[in-house]
Coordinates of C-alpha atoms and ligand atoms in Angstrom, one line a residue:
M57 CA -69.3 -28.6 34.5
Y58 CA -69.2 -25.3 32.7
S59 CA -66.0 -23.2 32.6
K60 CA -66.0 -20.2 34.9
R61 CA -64.1 -18.4 32.2
L62 CA -66.9 -18.8 29.7
K63 CA -68.9 -15.5 30.0
A64 CA -72.5 -16.0 31.1
I65 CA -75.0 -14.6 28.7
G66 CA -78.5 -13.7 30.0
G67 CA -80.1 -14.4 33.3
Y68 CA -80.8 -11.8 35.9
F69 CA -79.0 -8.5 36.2
D70 CA -76.3 -7.8 38.8
L71 CA -75.7 -4.5 40.5
Q72 CA -74.9 -1.9 37.8
L73 CA -71.8 0.0 38.6
P74 CA -69.7 2.4 36.5
S75 CA -66.6 0.7 35.0
L76 CA -63.7 3.1 35.7
E77 CA -60.0 2.8 36.6
E78 CA -58.7 1.7 40.0
F79 CA -56.5 4.3 41.7
Y80 CA -53.6 1.8 42.3
P81 CA -54.0 -0.8 39.5
S82 CA -50.5 -2.0 39.8
L83 CA -50.3 -2.6 43.6
I84 CA -50.9 -5.9 45.3
K85 CA -54.5 -6.3 46.2
L86 CA -55.3 -8.0 49.5
N87 CA -58.2 -8.4 52.0
T88 CA -57.2 -6.0 54.8
G89 CA -54.6 -3.5 55.9
R90 CA -53.5 -5.6 58.8
N91 CA -52.9 -8.6 56.5
A92 CA -50.9 -6.4 54.2
L93 CA -48.7 -5.7 57.2
E94 CA -48.5 -9.5 57.9
Y95 CA -47.3 -9.9 54.2
I96 CA -44.5 -7.3 54.7
L97 CA -43.4 -8.8 58.1
K98 CA -43.3 -12.3 56.7
V99 CA -41.6 -11.7 53.4
N100 CA -38.8 -9.6 55.0
G101 CA -38.4 -12.0 58.0
Y102 CA -38.4 -9.1 60.4
T103 CA -37.8 -10.1 64.0
C104 CA -38.9 -6.9 65.7
I105 CA -41.2 -4.0 64.9
Y106 CA -41.5 -0.5 66.4
I107 CA -45.0 0.9 66.3
P108 CA -46.5 4.1 67.5
Y109 CA -48.5 4.2 70.8
F110 CA -51.0 6.2 68.7
T111 CA -52.4 3.6 66.3
C112 CA -55.1 1.0 65.9
E113 CA -54.8 -2.2 68.0
V114 CA -55.6 -4.4 65.0
L115 CA -52.0 -3.9 63.9
L116 CA -51.0 -6.2 66.7
E117 CA -52.9 -9.1 65.1
P118 CA -50.2 -10.0 62.5
I119 CA -47.4 -9.1 64.9
K120 CA -48.7 -11.5 67.6
K121 CA -49.6 -14.1 65.1
L122 CA -46.0 -14.2 63.8
G123 CA -44.6 -14.0 67.3
I124 CA -42.6 -10.9 66.4
E125 CA -41.2 -8.7 69.2
Y126 CA -42.7 -5.3 69.3
Y127 CA -42.0 -2.0 71.1
F128 CA -44.1 1.2 71.1
Y129 CA -42.6 4.6 70.3
T130 CA -43.8 8.1 71.1
L131 CA -44.7 11.1 68.9
D132 CA -43.8 14.8 69.3
K133 CA -46.5 17.5 69.2
N134 CA -46.3 17.5 65.3
L135 CA -47.1 13.8 65.3
D136 CA -43.5 13.1 64.1
P137 CA -41.8 10.0 65.5
I138 CA -39.3 10.3 68.3
I139 CA -36.6 7.8 67.3
D140 CA -34.2 7.6 70.2
F141 CA -33.4 3.9 69.8
K142 CA -31.4 1.8 67.3
I143 CA -33.3 -0.2 64.6
E144 CA -31.2 -3.2 63.7
S145 CA -31.1 -4.7 60.2
K146 CA -33.8 -7.4 60.8
E147 CA -36.0 -4.8 62.6
C148 CA -38.4 -2.2 61.2
L149 CA -40.4 0.9 62.2
L150 CA -44.0 1.5 61.2
Y151 CA -45.1 5.0 60.8
T152 CA -48.7 6.1 60.1
N153 CA -49.5 8.9 57.7
Y154 CA -51.8 10.5 60.3
F155 CA -55.0 11.8 58.7
G156 CA -53.2 11.8 55.4
I157 CA -51.3 15.0 56.3
K158 CA -47.9 13.6 57.2
Q159 CA -46.3 13.0 53.8
A160 CA -43.5 15.5 54.5
T161 CA -42.5 13.4 57.5
I162 CA -42.5 10.3 55.5
N163 CA -40.3 11.9 52.9
K164 CA -37.8 12.7 55.6
L165 CA -38.0 9.3 57.2
T166 CA -37.0 7.6 53.9
D167 CA -33.7 9.4 54.1
L168 CA -32.8 7.7 57.3
D169 CA -31.1 4.3 57.3
F170 CA -33.6 1.8 58.6
N171 CA -36.4 -0.4 57.4
L172 CA -39.5 1.7 57.2
I173 CA -43.1 0.5 56.7
V174 CA -45.6 3.3 55.8
D175 CA -49.2 2.8 57.0
N176 CA -51.2 4.8 54.5
S177 CA -54.6 3.5 55.9
Q178 CA -55.4 7.2 56.6
A179 CA -53.8 8.5 53.4
F180 CA -55.4 6.7 50.4
F181 CA -54.4 9.5 48.0
S182 CA -50.7 9.6 49.1
S183 CA -48.9 7.5 46.5
P184 CA -46.3 5.1 47.8
L185 CA -42.6 6.2 47.5
P186 CA -40.3 4.1 45.3
G187 CA -38.9 1.1 47.2
I188 CA -40.8 1.9 50.5
D189 CA -43.1 -0.9 51.8
T190 CA -46.5 0.8 52.0
F191 CA -50.1 -0.3 52.7
Y192 CA -53.6 1.1 52.4
S193 CA -57.0 0.1 53.9
C194 CA -59.6 1.1 51.3
R195 CA -62.7 1.1 53.5
K196 CA -61.4 4.1 55.5
F197 CA -62.1 6.3 52.5
F198 CA -64.9 4.7 50.5
G199 CA -68.0 2.6 51.1
L200 CA -66.5 -0.8 50.9
P201 CA -66.6 -4.0 53.0
D202 CA -62.8 -4.5 53.1
G203 CA -59.8 -4.3 50.8
A204 CA -56.1 -3.3 50.9
Y205 CA -53.4 -2.2 48.5
L206 CA -49.8 -3.1 49.2
Q207 CA -46.5 -2.0 47.7
S208 CA -43.8 -4.5 48.8
K209 CA -40.2 -4.6 47.7
L210 CA -40.2 -8.4 48.1
K211 CA -42.9 -10.6 46.6
S212 CA -44.4 -13.6 48.4
S213 CA -44.4 -16.9 46.4
A214 CA -47.4 -18.1 48.5
K215 CA -50.7 -18.6 46.6
F216 CA -53.4 -16.8 48.5
E217 CA -57.1 -17.7 48.3
R218 CA -59.5 -15.0 47.1
D219 CA -61.7 -13.3 49.7
V220 CA -65.5 -13.2 49.4
S221 CA -67.1 -10.1 50.8
F222 CA -70.8 -10.0 49.8
D223 CA -71.9 -11.0 53.3
R224 CA -70.1 -8.0 54.8
M225 CA -72.1 -5.4 52.8
S226 CA -75.2 -5.0 55.0
H227 CA -74.2 -1.7 56.6
L228 CA -73.4 -0.2 53.2
L229 CA -76.9 -1.1 52.0
I230 CA -78.8 -0.3 55.2
S231 CA -77.4 3.2 55.3
I232 CA -78.8 3.9 51.8
D233 CA -82.1 2.1 52.3
Q234 CA -82.7 3.4 55.8
T235 CA -80.3 5.6 57.8
I236 CA -76.6 5.6 58.9
E237 CA -77.7 5.0 62.5
K238 CA -79.8 1.9 61.5
G239 CA -76.7 0.4 59.8
Y240 CA -74.4 1.0 62.7
E241 CA -74.9 -2.4 64.4
S242 CA -74.2 -4.1 61.1
F243 CA -71.1 -1.9 60.6
K244 CA -69.7 -3.1 64.0
I245 CA -70.4 -6.7 63.2
N246 CA -68.9 -6.5 59.7
N247 CA -65.9 -4.8 61.2
E248 CA -65.5 -7.6 63.9
V249 CA -65.5 -10.4 61.3
L250 CA -62.4 -8.8 59.6
S251 CA -60.4 -9.9 62.7
N252 CA -58.1 -13.0 62.6
N253 CA -58.4 -13.9 59.0
P254 CA -55.6 -15.3 56.8
I255 CA -54.0 -13.1 54.1
R256 CA -56.4 -13.3 51.1
R257 CA -56.5 -11.7 47.7
M258 CA -59.0 -8.9 47.4
S259 CA -62.5 -10.0 46.7
L260 CA -63.9 -9.6 43.2
L261 CA -66.7 -7.5 44.7
T262 CA -64.4 -5.1 46.4
E263 CA -62.3 -4.8 43.3
R264 CA -65.4 -4.1 41.2
L265 CA -66.5 -1.4 43.7
L266 CA -63.1 0.2 43.6
K267 CA -63.5 0.4 39.8
S268 CA -66.7 2.4 40.2
I269 CA -65.3 5.4 42.1
D270 CA -64.5 8.8 40.6
Y271 CA -61.3 9.3 42.6
E272 CA -60.5 12.7 41.3
E273 CA -63.8 14.1 42.4
C274 CA -63.4 12.5 45.8
R275 CA -59.9 14.0 46.2
V276 CA -61.0 17.5 45.1
I277 CA -64.0 17.5 47.5
R278 CA -61.8 16.4 50.4
N279 CA -59.2 19.1 49.7
R280 CA -61.9 21.8 49.5
N281 CA -63.7 20.7 52.7
F282 CA -60.4 20.4 54.6
R283 CA -59.5 24.0 53.6
I284 CA -62.9 25.4 54.6
L285 CA -62.6 23.9 58.1
H286 CA -58.9 24.9 58.4
E287 CA -59.7 28.5 57.5
E288 CA -62.3 28.8 60.2
L289 CA -60.8 26.5 62.9
S290 CA -57.0 26.6 62.7
E291 CA -56.7 29.4 65.3
K292 CA -58.4 27.3 67.9
N293 CA -56.7 24.1 66.7
Q294 CA -53.8 22.9 69.0
L295 CA -52.4 20.9 66.1
S296 CA -50.4 23.0 63.7
I297 CA -51.1 21.8 60.2
D298 CA -49.1 22.5 57.0
T299 CA -51.7 22.7 54.3
S300 CA -49.2 23.1 51.4
G301 CA -49.2 19.3 50.6
I302 CA -52.9 18.6 51.3
N303 CA -53.8 15.6 49.0
G304 CA -57.3 14.2 49.7
P305 CA -56.8 13.8 53.5
L306 CA -58.9 11.5 55.7
C307 CA -60.5 14.1 58.0
Y308 CA -59.8 17.5 59.5
P309 CA -58.1 16.8 62.8
F310 CA -59.2 19.3 65.3
L311 CA -57.5 19.2 68.7
A312 CA -59.0 21.3 71.5
V313 CA -59.7 20.6 75.2
K314 CA -63.4 21.1 75.8
E315 CA -65.7 18.8 77.6
N316 CA -68.1 16.7 75.6
I317 CA -67.4 18.1 72.1
K318 CA -68.0 14.7 70.6
R319 CA -71.2 14.0 72.5
K320 CA -72.6 17.4 71.5
L321 CA -71.7 16.8 67.9
I322 CA -73.3 13.4 67.9
S323 CA -76.5 15.0 69.2
K324 CA -76.5 17.1 66.0
R325 CA -75.9 13.9 63.9
V326 CA -72.2 14.7 63.3
F327 CA -70.5 11.4 63.9
V328 CA -66.8 11.5 64.8
P329 CA -64.7 8.4 65.8
V330 CA -62.2 8.0 68.6
F331 CA -58.6 7.4 67.3
W332 CA -58.1 5.0 69.0
P333 CA -59.8 3.6 72.1
N334 CA -57.0 1.1 72.7
V335 CA -54.5 4.0 73.2
F336 CA -56.1 4.5 76.7
N337 CA -54.9 1.0 77.6
W338 CA -51.5 1.4 76.1
T339 CA -50.6 4.8 77.7
T340 CA -50.6 6.6 81.0
S341 CA -52.8 9.7 81.4
K342 CA -49.7 11.9 81.3
M343 CA -48.7 10.9 77.8
F344 CA -49.3 13.0 74.7
E345 CA -50.9 10.0 72.9
N346 CA -53.4 9.7 75.7
Y347 CA -54.3 13.4 75.4
L348 CA -54.7 12.9 71.6
A349 CA -57.0 10.0 72.0
Q350 CA -59.0 11.9 74.5
N351 CA -59.3 15.3 72.8
L352 CA -58.8 14.8 69.0
V353 CA -62.0 15.5 67.0
P354 CA -61.6 14.0 63.5
L355 CA -64.1 16.1 61.5
P356 CA -65.6 14.4 58.4
I357 CA -64.6 16.1 55.1
D358 CA -65.3 13.4 52.5
H359 CA -67.1 13.3 49.2
R360 CA -70.6 13.1 50.8
Y361 CA -70.4 16.7 52.0
D362 CA -70.6 20.1 50.5
E363 CA -69.8 23.7 51.7
E364 CA -73.0 24.0 53.6
D365 CA -72.3 20.8 55.6
M366 CA -68.9 22.3 56.5
E367 CA -70.5 25.6 57.6
R368 CA -72.9 23.6 59.8
M369 CA -70.0 21.9 61.6
I370 CA -68.2 25.2 62.0
N371 CA -71.2 26.8 63.5
Y372 CA -71.6 24.0 66.1
L373 CA -68.0 24.1 67.0
K374 CA -67.9 27.9 67.3
Q375 CA -70.7 27.6 69.9
M376 CA -68.6 25.1 71.9
I377 CA -65.1 26.5 71.9
Ligands
PLP268 C1 -54.1 3.4 61.2 C2 -54.6 2.1 60.8 N1 -53.8 1.2 60.2 C3 -54.3 0.0 59.8 C4 -55.6 -0.4 60.1 C5 -56.0 -1.8 59.7 O1 -56.8 -1.7 58.5 P1 -57.8 -3.0 58.2 O2 -59.0 -2.8 59.0 O3 -58.0 -2.9 56.7 O4 -57.0 -4.2 58.5 C6 -56.5 0.5 60.8 C7 -57.8 0.2 61.2 O5 -58.5 -0.8 61.0 C8 -56.0 1.8 61.1 O6 -56.8 2.7 61.8

């Protein structure tokens, strides 16, 4: 047998990608955000977690797997947590950096005396605060099959296998070769197979892809696009947004009650997700989180779009609101 460490010379070419720097080279690299949460819960031996009603249901995967007690908490109209309960020493509270625009809230939460977990899945560019357990889900920001970064105070001594992700790449390839619509079925399947996996180390492919990204360019474009939308839409936006700390956010969160905004946008090939369908099952129709899930329009602002694309969305929305 040959040694894997002996560099191969010759043979066919692989995919040629730029060799740049990762954004978080010193964080722990895992397969998914939910498994990063599992790591934190396990290594701290938490017995109970408080999570927001307004989040993605896949976070329940590690909680249920470990048999940890969980309770939901509510948000105020600024998306800040309403903490009217006591968090004991073996308990923790998870807060999501919503749309990447809630860093100021996280800064305040770190001054309080309880175990905080920061979910930065929607805030790739928000660096972790010293000593605060924080995780990221890389595919929410870039064309990747999976991948998570984790900052954890405590380190696990477990030896995790490395993930392999080449067979979850089809949607990324189809959307280049054909259209984003043609790749959508594959996207859903590749998303599904991320469920119920053990904690694994990030795949070599995902790591390689993360080294091919110009992060500064992506961050600058997101900031510019966010500001363009905010300038034109903030008056109609029911969410009040402090733009002073904007740092490569996920999307522009536009909250307005108008029938069928999303359906009309989709008919113009503007695709906006629902954050999050599970919230309808977890809440009653009178709750703010239910209203958010129903009416929030997360407008895309990422590196794929220029000023003209922003103007196109603004024009559509101005005709609707
Ligand atoms: C807010 C939030 N946190 C965490 C996750 C989990 O990330 P991953 O899919 O990498 O496990 C998701 C979605 O999947 C999410 O929307």
